[in-house]
Coordinates of C-alpha atoms in Angstrom, one line a residue:
Chain A
M10 CA -19.7 -31.1 -7.1
K11 CA -22.2 -29.5 -9.3
L12 CA -24.4 -26.8 -7.3
F13 CA -26.5 -25.6 -10.5
N14 CA -27.5 -26.7 -14.2
K15 CA -26.7 -23.3 -15.5
V16 CA -25.3 -20.2 -14.0
A17 CA -25.2 -16.8 -15.9
I18 CA -22.5 -14.1 -15.2
I19 CA -23.8 -10.5 -16.2
G20 CA -20.6 -8.6 -16.6
V21 CA -17.7 -11.3 -17.4
G22 CA -15.2 -8.2 -15.8
L23 CA -12.2 -9.3 -13.4
I24 CA -15.0 -10.2 -11.0
G25 CA -17.0 -12.2 -13.3
G26 CA -14.1 -14.0 -15.0
S27 CA -12.2 -15.0 -12.1
L28 CA -16.1 -16.4 -10.7
G29 CA -16.7 -18.1 -14.5
L30 CA -13.0 -19.7 -14.4
G31 CA -14.0 -21.0 -10.5
I32 CA -16.9 -22.7 -11.4
K33 CA -16.3 -24.3 -14.3
K34 CA -12.9 -25.4 -13.0
R35 CA -14.7 -27.2 -10.1
R36 CA -17.2 -27.9 -12.2
L37 CA -20.2 -26.7 -9.9
A38 CA -21.7 -25.8 -13.0
G39 CA -23.4 -27.9 -16.1
E40 CA -23.0 -24.7 -18.1
V41 CA -21.6 -21.5 -17.7
I42 CA -23.6 -18.1 -20.0
G43 CA -21.9 -14.8 -19.7
I44 CA -23.9 -11.6 -21.2
S45 CA -21.9 -8.2 -21.7
R46 CA -22.6 -5.4 -23.9
H47 CA -19.3 -5.5 -25.8
Q48 CA -19.2 -8.2 -28.4
R49 CA -15.3 -7.7 -27.3
T50 CA -15.5 -8.5 -23.7
I51 CA -17.6 -11.6 -24.8
D52 CA -14.5 -13.1 -27.0
S53 CA -12.1 -12.5 -24.8
A54 CA -14.0 -14.5 -22.1
I55 CA -15.2 -17.3 -24.2
K56 CA -11.0 -17.4 -25.3
R57 CA -10.2 -17.6 -21.7
A58 CA -12.2 -20.3 -21.5
A59 CA -13.9 -18.2 -17.9
I60 CA -17.6 -18.6 -19.8
D61 CA -18.9 -21.5 -21.9
R62 CA -21.4 -19.0 -23.8
G63 CA -21.4 -15.4 -24.6
S64 CA -24.8 -12.9 -25.4
L65 CA -25.4 -9.6 -25.8
D66 CA -28.8 -10.2 -25.5
I67 CA -30.0 -10.5 -21.5
K68 CA -32.6 -12.7 -22.5
E69 CA -29.7 -15.8 -22.2
I70 CA -30.7 -15.5 -18.8
N71 CA -33.7 -16.9 -19.1
A72 CA -31.9 -20.1 -19.2
A73 CA -29.7 -20.1 -15.7
D74 CA -30.9 -21.6 -12.4
L75 CA -28.3 -19.1 -10.6
V76 CA -28.1 -15.8 -12.3
I77 CA -24.7 -13.6 -10.8
L78 CA -24.7 -9.6 -11.2
A79 CA -21.2 -9.0 -11.3
A80 CA -21.0 -5.0 -12.4
P81 CA -20.0 -2.0 -10.6
V82 CA -22.8 -1.5 -8.1
N83 CA -25.3 1.3 -9.9
S84 CA -25.3 -1.4 -13.0
I85 CA -26.7 -4.1 -10.7
I86 CA -28.8 -2.3 -9.4
R87 CA -30.4 -1.2 -12.9
T88 CA -30.5 -5.0 -14.2
G89 CA -31.0 -6.3 -11.7
L90 CA -34.7 -4.4 -11.2
R91 CA -35.0 -5.6 -15.2
L92 CA -34.5 -9.2 -13.6
P93 CA -37.8 -10.0 -13.0
R94 CA -39.5 -10.4 -16.6
L95 CA -36.0 -11.8 -17.4
I96 CA -35.4 -15.0 -14.8
R97 CA -37.3 -18.5 -14.9
P98 CA -39.2 -19.0 -11.8
G99 CA -37.6 -20.7 -8.5
S100 CA -33.8 -19.0 -10.0
L101 CA -31.7 -17.7 -7.9
V102 CA -30.3 -14.3 -8.0
T103 CA -26.7 -12.8 -6.6
D104 CA -24.4 -10.3 -7.0
T105 CA -20.8 -9.4 -5.8
G106 CA -21.3 -5.4 -5.5
S107 CA -19.0 -3.5 -2.7
S108 CA -22.3 -1.4 -1.6
K109 CA -24.7 -3.7 -0.5
D110 CA -27.7 -1.3 1.7
I111 CA -28.7 -0.1 -1.5
V112 CA -28.6 -3.2 -3.6
V113 CA -29.7 -5.5 -1.2
S114 CA -33.0 -3.4 0.2
R115 CA -33.6 -2.4 -3.8
L116 CA -33.7 -5.9 -5.6
E117 CA -35.5 -7.7 -2.5
K118 CA -38.0 -6.1 -3.5
V119 CA -38.8 -7.4 -6.9
L120 CA -36.6 -10.7 -6.3
S121 CA -37.6 -13.5 -4.0
N122 CA -34.6 -15.8 -4.1
F123 CA -31.9 -12.6 -3.7
V124 CA -29.2 -13.3 -1.3
G125 CA -27.1 -10.2 -1.7
A126 CA -22.9 -11.0 -1.4
H127 CA -19.5 -9.2 -1.7
P128 CA -16.5 -11.0 -2.5
L129 CA -13.3 -9.5 -0.8
A130 CA -10.9 -10.1 -3.1
G131 CA -10.2 -8.9 -6.5
S132 CA -6.8 -6.0 -7.4
E133 CA -6.6 -2.8 -9.0
K134 CA -6.4 -4.7 -12.6
Q135 CA -9.3 -5.2 -14.7
G136 CA -11.0 -7.2 -17.4
V137 CA -12.0 -11.4 -17.7
M138 CA -8.2 -10.9 -19.1
N139 CA -6.9 -10.3 -15.6
A140 CA -9.3 -12.7 -14.0
D141 CA -8.3 -15.8 -11.7
A142 CA -10.2 -19.3 -10.6
D143 CA -8.2 -18.7 -8.0
L144 CA -8.9 -15.5 -7.0
F145 CA -11.0 -16.2 -4.1
C146 CA -9.8 -19.4 -2.4
G147 CA -8.4 -18.0 1.1
S148 CA -10.4 -15.0 0.6
L149 CA -13.1 -13.7 3.1
C150 CA -17.0 -13.9 0.9
V151 CA -19.4 -12.0 2.9
L152 CA -22.9 -12.1 2.3
T153 CA -25.7 -9.8 3.5
P154 CA -29.0 -12.1 4.4
T155 CA -32.4 -10.5 6.0
A156 CA -35.6 -11.1 7.6
K157 CA -36.7 -11.8 3.4
T158 CA -33.6 -14.3 2.4
S159 CA -35.3 -17.4 1.4
K160 CA -32.8 -19.9 3.4
T161 CA -32.7 -22.5 0.9
A162 CA -31.4 -19.5 -1.8
L163 CA -28.7 -18.7 1.2
T164 CA -27.4 -21.6 1.9
K165 CA -27.0 -22.3 -1.9
I166 CA -25.5 -19.2 -2.8
R167 CA -22.9 -20.0 1.0
R168 CA -22.1 -23.6 -0.9
L169 CA -20.7 -21.9 -4.4
W170 CA -18.2 -19.4 -1.8
R171 CA -17.1 -22.0 0.0
A172 CA -16.4 -24.6 -3.0
L173 CA -14.6 -21.4 -4.5
G174 CA -12.4 -21.7 -1.8
A175 CA -13.6 -18.2 0.4
R176 CA -14.2 -18.3 4.3
V177 CA -17.9 -17.8 4.4
V178 CA -19.1 -14.4 7.2
C179 CA -23.0 -13.4 6.8
L180 CA -23.6 -9.4 8.0
S181 CA -26.4 -7.7 7.8
P182 CA -26.4 -5.3 4.7
A183 CA -26.2 -2.1 6.8
R184 CA -23.7 -3.7 9.2
H185 CA -21.1 -4.8 5.8
D186 CA -21.5 -1.2 5.0
R187 CA -20.5 0.2 8.1
L188 CA -17.3 -1.7 9.0
I189 CA -15.9 -2.7 4.5
A190 CA -16.1 1.6 4.8
Y191 CA -13.2 2.2 7.1
V192 CA -11.1 -1.3 5.5
S193 CA -12.3 -0.7 1.8
H194 CA -13.8 2.8 1.0
L195 CA -12.2 4.8 3.2
P196 CA -8.0 3.3 2.1
H197 CA -9.7 4.0 -1.3
I198 CA -10.1 7.7 -0.8
I199 CA -6.7 8.3 0.7
A200 CA -4.9 6.4 -1.7
C201 CA -6.8 8.6 -4.2
S202 CA -5.8 11.4 -2.5
L203 CA -2.0 11.3 -1.7
I204 CA -1.3 9.9 -5.4
K205 CA -3.6 13.3 -6.2
S206 CA -1.2 15.5 -4.2
V207 CA 2.8 14.3 -5.0
P208 CA 4.1 16.5 -7.7
R209 CA 4.7 14.8 -10.7
N210 CA 7.8 16.0 -10.7
S211 CA 8.9 14.0 -7.4
L212 CA 7.4 10.6 -8.7
Y213 CA 10.7 9.4 -10.3
F214 CA 12.1 9.5 -6.4
A215 CA 9.0 7.3 -6.0
S216 CA 9.9 4.2 -3.9
S217 CA 8.1 1.2 -2.4
G218 CA 6.2 3.4 0.4
L219 CA 4.0 5.3 -2.3
R220 CA 3.9 2.3 -4.8
D221 CA 2.0 0.4 -1.8
T222 CA -0.3 2.8 -0.3
T223 CA -1.7 4.0 -3.6
R224 CA -1.8 0.4 -5.3
I225 CA -5.6 0.7 -5.6
A226 CA -5.3 4.4 -6.6
A227 CA -5.4 2.5 -10.3
S228 CA -8.2 0.6 -10.1
P229 CA -11.5 1.4 -12.4
A230 CA -12.6 4.9 -11.9
A231 CA -16.4 3.5 -13.2
V232 CA -17.1 0.9 -10.1
W233 CA -15.1 3.1 -7.2
K234 CA -17.9 6.3 -8.0
D235 CA -20.4 3.6 -7.8
I236 CA -19.3 2.4 -5.1
L237 CA -18.5 6.0 -3.1
L238 CA -21.5 7.1 -3.8
T239 CA -23.8 4.3 -2.5
N240 CA -22.6 4.4 0.8
P241 CA -21.6 7.9 1.5
E242 CA -23.0 8.8 5.1
N243 CA -20.3 5.7 6.2
V244 CA -17.6 6.7 4.0
L245 CA -18.0 10.7 5.1
R246 CA -18.1 9.2 9.1
A247 CA -15.1 7.0 8.4
L248 CA -13.4 10.4 6.4
D249 CA -14.1 12.1 9.7
E250 CA -12.3 9.5 11.5
F251 CA -9.6 9.3 9.6
A252 CA -9.0 13.8 9.8
A253 CA -9.0 13.1 13.4
C254 CA -6.3 10.7 13.7
L255 CA -4.2 12.8 11.0
S256 CA -4.8 15.7 12.9
R257 CA -3.2 14.7 15.8
I258 CA -0.2 12.9 14.2
K259 CA -0.2 16.5 12.6
S260 CA 0.0 18.7 15.6
A261 CA 3.0 16.2 17.3
V262 CA 5.1 17.6 14.0
K263 CA 3.9 20.6 14.7
K264 CA 4.8 20.6 17.9
G265 CA 7.9 19.0 17.9
D266 CA 6.8 16.3 20.2
A267 CA 9.1 13.7 20.3
R268 CA 7.7 11.6 22.6
R269 CA 4.2 12.4 21.8
L270 CA 4.3 11.2 18.4
E271 CA 6.8 7.9 19.1
Q272 CA 4.2 7.1 21.0
I273 CA 1.9 7.7 18.6
L274 CA 3.4 5.3 15.4
E275 CA 4.3 2.6 18.6
Q276 CA 0.1 2.1 19.0
V277 CA -0.2 2.2 15.3
K278 CA 2.9 -0.3 13.6
S279 CA 1.0 -3.3 16.8
K280 CA -2.2 -1.9 15.2
R281 CA -1.4 -2.8 12.1
E282 CA 0.9 -5.5 13.2
I283 CA -2.8 -7.5 13.4
L284 CA -3.0 -7.6 10.1
N285 CA -0.1 -9.8 9.9
H286 CA -1.3 -12.3 12.0
K287 CA -4.7 -12.6 10.7
Chain B
M3 CA 36.5 -4.8 -7.3
K4 CA 37.8 -3.0 -3.9
L5 CA 36.7 0.6 -3.2
F6 CA 38.8 0.3 0.7
N7 CA 40.8 -1.2 2.7
K8 CA 38.4 -1.1 6.0
V9 CA 34.9 0.1 5.8
A10 CA 32.9 0.7 9.7
I11 CA 29.2 0.6 9.2
I12 CA 27.6 2.7 12.9
G13 CA 24.3 0.8 13.4
V14 CA 23.9 -2.9 12.2
G15 CA 20.1 -3.0 11.3
L16 CA 18.2 -3.1 8.3
I17 CA 20.1 -0.9 6.3
G18 CA 23.7 -0.9 7.6
G19 CA 23.2 -4.6 8.3
S20 CA 22.6 -5.0 4.1
L21 CA 25.2 -2.7 3.2
G22 CA 27.4 -4.6 5.3
L23 CA 26.4 -8.0 3.5
G24 CA 26.4 -5.8 -0.2
I25 CA 30.0 -5.1 0.4
K26 CA 31.4 -8.4 1.6
K27 CA 29.9 -10.4 -1.4
R28 CA 31.3 -7.7 -4.2
R29 CA 34.7 -7.5 -2.2
L30 CA 34.2 -3.7 -2.0
A31 CA 36.2 -3.4 1.3
G32 CA 39.3 -5.5 2.7
E33 CA 36.9 -5.9 6.3
V34 CA 34.0 -4.8 7.4
I35 CA 33.8 -4.2 11.1
G36 CA 30.0 -3.0 13.0
I37 CA 29.6 -0.7 15.9
S38 CA 26.5 -0.9 17.6
R39 CA 25.2 -0.3 21.3
H40 CA 24.3 -4.0 21.7
Q41 CA 26.3 -6.8 21.6
R42 CA 23.2 -8.6 20.7
T43 CA 22.9 -7.1 17.9
I44 CA 26.8 -7.7 16.9
D45 CA 26.5 -11.5 17.2
S46 CA 23.7 -11.5 15.7
A47 CA 26.0 -9.4 12.0
I48 CA 28.5 -11.9 12.3
K49 CA 25.9 -14.8 12.4
R50 CA 25.0 -13.5 9.4
A51 CA 28.2 -12.9 8.1
A52 CA 27.7 -9.0 7.6
I53 CA 30.5 -7.4 8.8
D54 CA 33.6 -9.2 9.8
R55 CA 34.0 -7.9 13.0
G56 CA 32.4 -6.3 15.4
S57 CA 32.6 -4.0 19.0
L58 CA 30.6 -1.7 21.6
D59 CA 33.5 0.9 21.3
I60 CA 33.5 3.7 18.6
K61 CA 36.6 3.9 19.1
E62 CA 37.7 0.9 16.8
I63 CA 36.6 3.2 13.8
N64 CA 39.8 4.9 13.7
A65 CA 41.7 1.9 11.5
A66 CA 38.5 2.8 9.2
D67 CA 38.8 4.2 5.6
L68 CA 35.6 4.4 5.1
V69 CA 32.9 5.2 8.5
I70 CA 28.9 5.2 7.4
L71 CA 26.3 6.5 9.6
A72 CA 23.3 3.9 9.1
A73 CA 20.9 5.3 12.0
P74 CA 18.2 7.4 13.2
V75 CA 18.3 10.7 11.9
N76 CA 19.1 11.9 15.5
S77 CA 21.6 9.4 16.2
I78 CA 23.4 10.0 12.7
I79 CA 23.9 13.7 13.9
R80 CA 25.4 13.4 17.7
T81 CA 27.4 10.7 16.4
G82 CA 28.9 12.4 13.9
L83 CA 29.4 15.5 15.2
R84 CA 31.8 12.6 17.6
L85 CA 33.7 11.9 14.9
P86 CA 36.7 14.4 14.1
R87 CA 38.0 13.4 17.4
L88 CA 37.4 9.7 16.4
I89 CA 38.7 9.3 12.9
R90 CA 41.4 9.0 11.4
P91 CA 42.7 12.5 9.0
G92 CA 41.8 11.4 5.4
S93 CA 38.7 9.3 6.3
L94 CA 35.7 9.5 4.5
V95 CA 32.3 9.9 5.6
T96 CA 28.5 9.1 5.1
D97 CA 25.5 8.5 6.6
T98 CA 22.1 6.8 5.3
G99 CA 19.7 9.0 6.6
S100 CA 16.0 10.3 5.1
S101 CA 16.0 13.3 6.1
K102 CA 18.8 15.3 4.6
D103 CA 19.5 19.3 5.3
I104 CA 19.7 19.2 8.8
V105 CA 22.0 16.1 8.8
V106 CA 24.5 17.3 6.1
S107 CA 24.5 21.1 7.4
R108 CA 25.5 19.8 11.2
L109 CA 28.2 17.5 10.1
E110 CA 30.0 19.3 6.7
K111 CA 30.9 22.1 9.4
V112 CA 32.8 19.4 11.1
L113 CA 33.8 17.0 8.7
S114 CA 35.5 17.7 5.6
N115 CA 34.8 14.0 3.6
F116 CA 31.4 14.1 4.8
V117 CA 28.7 13.0 1.7
G118 CA 25.0 13.1 3.2
A119 CA 23.7 9.6 0.6
H120 CA 19.9 8.5 1.6
P121 CA 19.4 4.8 -0.2
L122 CA 15.2 5.1 -1.2
A123 CA 15.6 1.7 -0.8
G124 CA 14.4 -0.9 2.8
S125 CA 11.3 -2.3 4.0
E126 CA 8.9 -2.2 6.9
K127 CA 11.1 -4.8 8.3
Q128 CA 13.9 -4.3 10.5
G129 CA 16.8 -5.4 11.7
V130 CA 20.1 -7.1 10.8
M131 CA 18.4 -10.4 10.5
N132 CA 15.9 -8.9 7.8
A133 CA 19.2 -7.6 5.4
D134 CA 19.8 -8.3 2.1
A135 CA 22.7 -8.0 0.1
D136 CA 20.9 -7.2 -2.8
L137 CA 18.5 -5.2 -1.1
F138 CA 19.8 -2.0 -2.6
C139 CA 19.9 -3.3 -6.5
G140 CA 17.9 -1.6 -9.0
S141 CA 16.8 1.0 -6.0
L142 CA 17.9 4.8 -5.8
C143 CA 20.4 6.1 -4.0
V144 CA 20.1 10.3 -3.7
L145 CA 23.6 11.8 -2.7
T146 CA 23.0 15.3 -1.4
P147 CA 27.0 17.2 -2.6
T148 CA 27.2 21.2 -1.3
A149 CA 29.8 23.4 -2.2
K150 CA 31.6 22.7 0.6
T151 CA 31.7 18.2 -0.5
S152 CA 34.2 17.1 -1.6
K153 CA 34.7 16.1 -5.2
T154 CA 37.1 13.4 -4.5
A155 CA 34.8 12.2 -1.7
L156 CA 31.9 12.5 -3.8
T157 CA 33.5 10.2 -7.2
K158 CA 34.3 7.6 -4.5
I159 CA 30.6 7.2 -2.8
R160 CA 29.1 7.4 -5.4
R161 CA 31.4 4.5 -6.9
L162 CA 29.7 2.5 -3.7
W163 CA 26.3 2.9 -4.4
R164 CA 27.2 2.5 -7.9
A165 CA 28.9 -1.0 -7.0
L166 CA 25.8 -1.9 -5.4
G167 CA 23.5 -1.8 -7.7
A168 CA 21.9 1.6 -7.0
R169 CA 21.0 4.4 -9.1
V170 CA 22.4 7.3 -8.0
V171 CA 20.7 10.9 -8.6
C172 CA 22.5 13.9 -6.9
L173 CA 20.0 16.5 -5.6
S174 CA 21.1 19.5 -2.8
P175 CA 19.5 18.7 0.9
A176 CA 16.8 21.2 0.8
R177 CA 15.5 19.7 -2.7
H178 CA 16.1 16.1 -1.2
D179 CA 14.3 16.9 1.6
R180 CA 11.1 18.8 -0.7
L181 CA 11.0 16.0 -2.9
I182 CA 11.3 12.8 -0.3
A183 CA 8.5 14.5 1.8
Y184 CA 6.2 14.2 -0.6
V185 CA 6.5 10.4 -1.9
S186 CA 8.3 8.9 1.4
H187 CA 7.2 11.1 4.3
L188 CA 2.9 12.1 3.8
P189 CA 2.8 8.2 2.4
H190 CA 4.4 7.3 6.3
I191 CA 2.0 9.7 8.2
I192 CA -1.2 8.8 5.6
A193 CA -0.3 4.9 6.4
C194 CA -0.5 5.4 10.3
S195 CA -3.5 7.8 10.1
L196 CA -5.1 5.3 8.0
I197 CA -4.8 2.6 10.0
K198 CA -5.8 4.2 13.4
S199 CA -8.7 5.4 12.6
V200 CA -10.1 1.7 11.4
P201 CA -11.8 0.7 14.0
R202 CA -10.4 -2.9 15.7
N203 CA -13.4 -4.8 14.8
S204 CA -13.0 -4.0 11.3
L205 CA -9.8 -5.5 11.4
Y206 CA -11.0 -8.7 10.4
F207 CA -12.8 -7.6 6.9
A208 CA -9.4 -6.2 6.0
S209 CA -8.3 -7.5 2.1
S210 CA -5.2 -6.6 0.1
G211 CA -6.2 -2.6 0.2
L212 CA -5.9 -2.1 3.3
R213 CA -2.8 -4.3 4.2
D214 CA -0.8 -2.1 1.2
T215 CA -2.4 0.8 1.6
T216 CA -0.8 0.6 5.7
R217 CA 2.0 -1.6 5.1
I218 CA 4.5 1.5 5.9
A219 CA 2.8 2.2 8.9
A220 CA 4.2 -1.3 10.8
S221 CA 8.0 0.9 10.2
P222 CA 9.7 1.0 13.3
A223 CA 8.7 4.4 15.2
A224 CA 11.9 5.3 16.6
V225 CA 13.1 5.9 13.2
W226 CA 10.5 7.3 11.8
K227 CA 10.0 9.8 15.1
D228 CA 13.2 11.1 13.8
I229 CA 12.4 11.2 9.9
L230 CA 9.1 13.5 10.8
L231 CA 10.6 16.2 12.9
T232 CA 13.9 16.5 11.2
N233 CA 11.5 17.2 8.6
P234 CA 8.4 19.3 9.6
E235 CA 8.1 22.0 7.4
N236 CA 8.0 20.3 3.8
V237 CA 5.8 17.5 5.9
L238 CA 3.4 19.8 7.0
R239 CA 3.3 21.4 3.9
A240 CA 2.5 18.2 1.8
L241 CA 0.0 17.8 4.4
D242 CA -1.4 20.5 3.6
E243 CA -0.9 19.4 -0.6
F244 CA -2.9 16.4 1.3
A245 CA -6.1 17.8 2.8
A246 CA -6.3 20.0 -0.3
C247 CA -6.7 16.7 -2.9
L248 CA -9.0 15.0 0.1
S249 CA -11.2 17.3 0.8
R250 CA -12.3 17.5 -3.2
I251 CA -12.9 14.0 -3.4
K252 CA -15.0 14.7 -0.2
S253 CA -17.2 17.4 -1.1
A254 CA -17.9 15.0 -4.5
V255 CA -18.6 12.3 -2.6
K256 CA -20.9 15.1 -0.2
K257 CA -22.7 16.5 -3.4
G258 CA -23.4 13.4 -4.8
D259 CA -21.9 14.5 -8.0
A260 CA -21.3 11.3 -10.2
R261 CA -19.0 13.3 -12.9
R262 CA -16.6 15.1 -10.7
L263 CA -15.7 12.1 -9.2
E264 CA -15.3 10.0 -12.1
Q265 CA -13.4 12.7 -13.5
I266 CA -11.2 12.9 -10.3
L267 CA -11.1 8.9 -10.5
E268 CA -9.7 9.3 -14.0
Q269 CA -7.0 11.6 -13.3
V270 CA -5.9 9.7 -10.3
K271 CA -5.6 6.7 -12.1
S272 CA -3.9 7.9 -15.0
K273 CA -1.1 9.2 -12.5
R274 CA -0.6 6.4 -11.1
E275 CA 0.0 4.6 -13.7
I276 CA 3.5 6.3 -14.2
L277 CA 4.7 4.6 -11.0
N278 CA 4.0 1.0 -13.1
H279 CA 6.3 2.5 -15.8
K280 CA 9.1 3.5 -13.8

């Protein structure tokens, strides 16, 4: 089912590469063009058949009827602001950034056909060599339309993500950032703090518990620096909430209050079980 | 390779059941007897063939030359203190508790052939129905001998764990508790605090990041209440260390200090990668 003639993906890493593979596998576009700052990345993306052709020159996007910004958040904004002079009239633009309020508010000022998107998929791995045509199958993709968003553009972007296998949910950019701060940005900071606090000489004794709780701390630093710094208020609020919860458990341990501690751990266990039935 | 004539396992849950299955699969004992307070547990353990026979009556351990205490830490201590009147002379006793200092100091006062053990394996699942004959294969098992520990007993218990596929490391009980506080007890509290702090309405948006960071929060509350309350000093010290690391990341987010934040995230990423090469 062809949805677009030419799709240009700016940033052919794990997410951009998986988009290319997924679009090509399902024949959702006539051609997929990859734009990167590094020839090596383009070569890898072509080798993996994630793109049909690639270029270091962003002007190549002029041929595309859909442009996907799949880079760290600050690059999405920087590149997005240059697009009005580069795309042809009527082209759609979307992105894959993990913070939405700042991206959407900046880009919809200059682009009439912009739809913010955040696929809730990925891994701590990076690069097109880890890309997967089915990365988005069964995952959630949040679209963040506003009053300014074109209905036609929204429909087309929704169709793209559904064709890639994702369930699509629409949220306002601000609500997205509030919710995702808790389920993604907060866990990231916690996992990083946790691995930072473990003395090196005890890492030898780590088993699956520490491994799983800190897996996401191996994610690319440049990507996460941008995410956390573009959603600071929500992140700081989530951190305060976390600190309050932690201090309740800590206080039960300090006091040796077995009844209170078991009660908290029981509540936590049944809340965690919701994630198994999602 | 038969190492024991009769092994009695007190507590036939995930760990006790996996021990029974592993011992029977490798023919390490002539007979495996399961002791539980619940007939239902014994029935399940027999059905899974994790034990040859079971009993509600702890006196049955009199036939065993090895008794394994595989219950929550406080039950290990409570039951262990009753053993001198129940076992026959020369029988070995070992345990599987996650806190060692208190267990070993209490039990070696009354048992001449006690060897403390902590297999660093398991999962958030519980019960003999989730037991696995190969749960300990490739995992680490910490033995915690002291000056009082019989060398013969230590050799036999080391042989048992090696036969079950574990790598065996010896640490003093105090050193065990210090190290394990960081790699196991701290991550547990952090995972619990994290899931506790996430608002229910945002759980729908959770993906693999939150799922993995909080998996262990679904572990049995009664087991973990005992573990945390029997190693409070080390747990509280690890929590202080964690708080210091968290506050460094929080401060970089608050100040919008991109360089500092990226530097921390880079350090964290390379430290986390050690766990992939372990």
